[in-house]
């Protein structure tokens, strides 16, 4: 799975095909210096325990 982020860090597109992400960037005329393509691992591990995402995200919220 791939995620395409713009230069401001906003997720713009997600797809399992890397070429589809690049085609998206070309469609919206995002130059290679204006986006970042991230490869998400397919074998991510599940988080054990009771996780409060609101609390975690609040730490990074300005």
Short mmCIF file of C-alpha atoms in Angstrom, two decimals:
data_model
loop_
_atom_site.label_atom_id
_atom_site.label_comp_id
_atom_site.label_asym_id
_atom_site.label_seq_id
_atom_site.Cartn_x
_atom_site.Cartn_y
_atom_site.Cartn_z
CA UNK A 1 0.00 0.00 0.00
CA UNK A 2 1.35 3.42 -0.94
CA UNK A 3 0.41 6.86 0.29
CA UNK A 4 1.10 10.10 -1.54
CA UNK A 5 1.57 13.17 0.65
CA UNK A 6 1.87 16.73 -0.56
CA UNK A 7 4.68 19.02 0.59
CA UNK A 8 2.54 20.20 3.51
CA UNK A 9 2.22 16.65 4.83
CA UNK A 10 -1.40 16.10 3.82
CA UNK A 11 -2.31 12.63 2.58
CA UNK A 12 -3.61 13.12 -0.95
CA UNK A 13 -3.96 9.57 -2.33
CA UNK A 14 -3.69 5.93 -1.22
CA UNK A 15 -3.45 2.89 -3.51
CA UNK A 16 -1.84 -0.53 -3.62
CA UNK A 17 -0.22 0.36 -6.97
CA UNK A 18 2.79 2.67 -6.90
CA UNK A 19 2.23 3.70 -10.52
CA UNK A 20 -1.34 4.79 -9.70
CA UNK A 21 0.02 7.14 -7.03
CA UNK A 22 2.51 8.61 -9.48
CA UNK A 23 -0.25 8.98 -12.10
CA UNK A 24 -2.31 10.89 -9.50
CA UNK A 25 0.61 13.25 -8.90
CA UNK A 26 0.99 13.81 -12.64
CA UNK A 27 -2.76 14.37 -13.08
CA UNK A 28 -2.72 17.17 -10.52
CA UNK A 29 0.64 18.46 -11.79
CA UNK A 30 2.51 17.78 -8.55
CA UNK A 31 6.20 17.88 -9.37
CA UNK A 32 8.47 15.28 -7.76
CA UNK A 33 9.73 17.96 -5.36
CA UNK A 34 6.16 18.69 -4.21
CA UNK A 35 5.14 15.24 -2.97
CA UNK A 36 6.38 12.29 -0.96
CA UNK A 37 5.49 8.67 -1.77
CA UNK A 38 5.41 6.41 1.28
CA UNK A 39 5.37 2.61 1.18
CA UNK A 40 3.13 1.27 3.93
CA UNK A 41 4.05 -2.23 5.12
CA UNK A 42 1.37 -4.84 4.46
CA UNK A 43 2.34 -6.80 7.55
CA UNK A 44 1.70 -4.17 10.20
CA UNK A 45 1.33 -5.47 13.72
CA UNK A 46 -1.80 -4.79 15.73
CA UNK A 47 -1.43 -2.60 18.79
CA UNK A 48 -2.13 -4.50 21.98
CA UNK A 49 -3.80 -2.98 24.99
CA UNK A 50 -6.11 -0.06 25.45
CA UNK A 51 -4.89 2.86 23.37
CA UNK A 52 -6.53 6.26 23.60
CA UNK A 53 -5.91 7.78 20.16
CA UNK A 54 -7.48 11.12 21.14
CA UNK A 55 -4.88 11.54 23.87
CA UNK A 56 -2.00 10.52 21.60
CA UNK A 57 -3.08 12.83 18.78
CA UNK A 58 -3.58 15.71 21.19
CA UNK A 59 0.12 15.75 21.98
CA UNK A 60 0.95 16.57 18.33
CA UNK A 61 -1.92 18.98 17.75
CA UNK A 62 -0.93 22.64 17.68
#
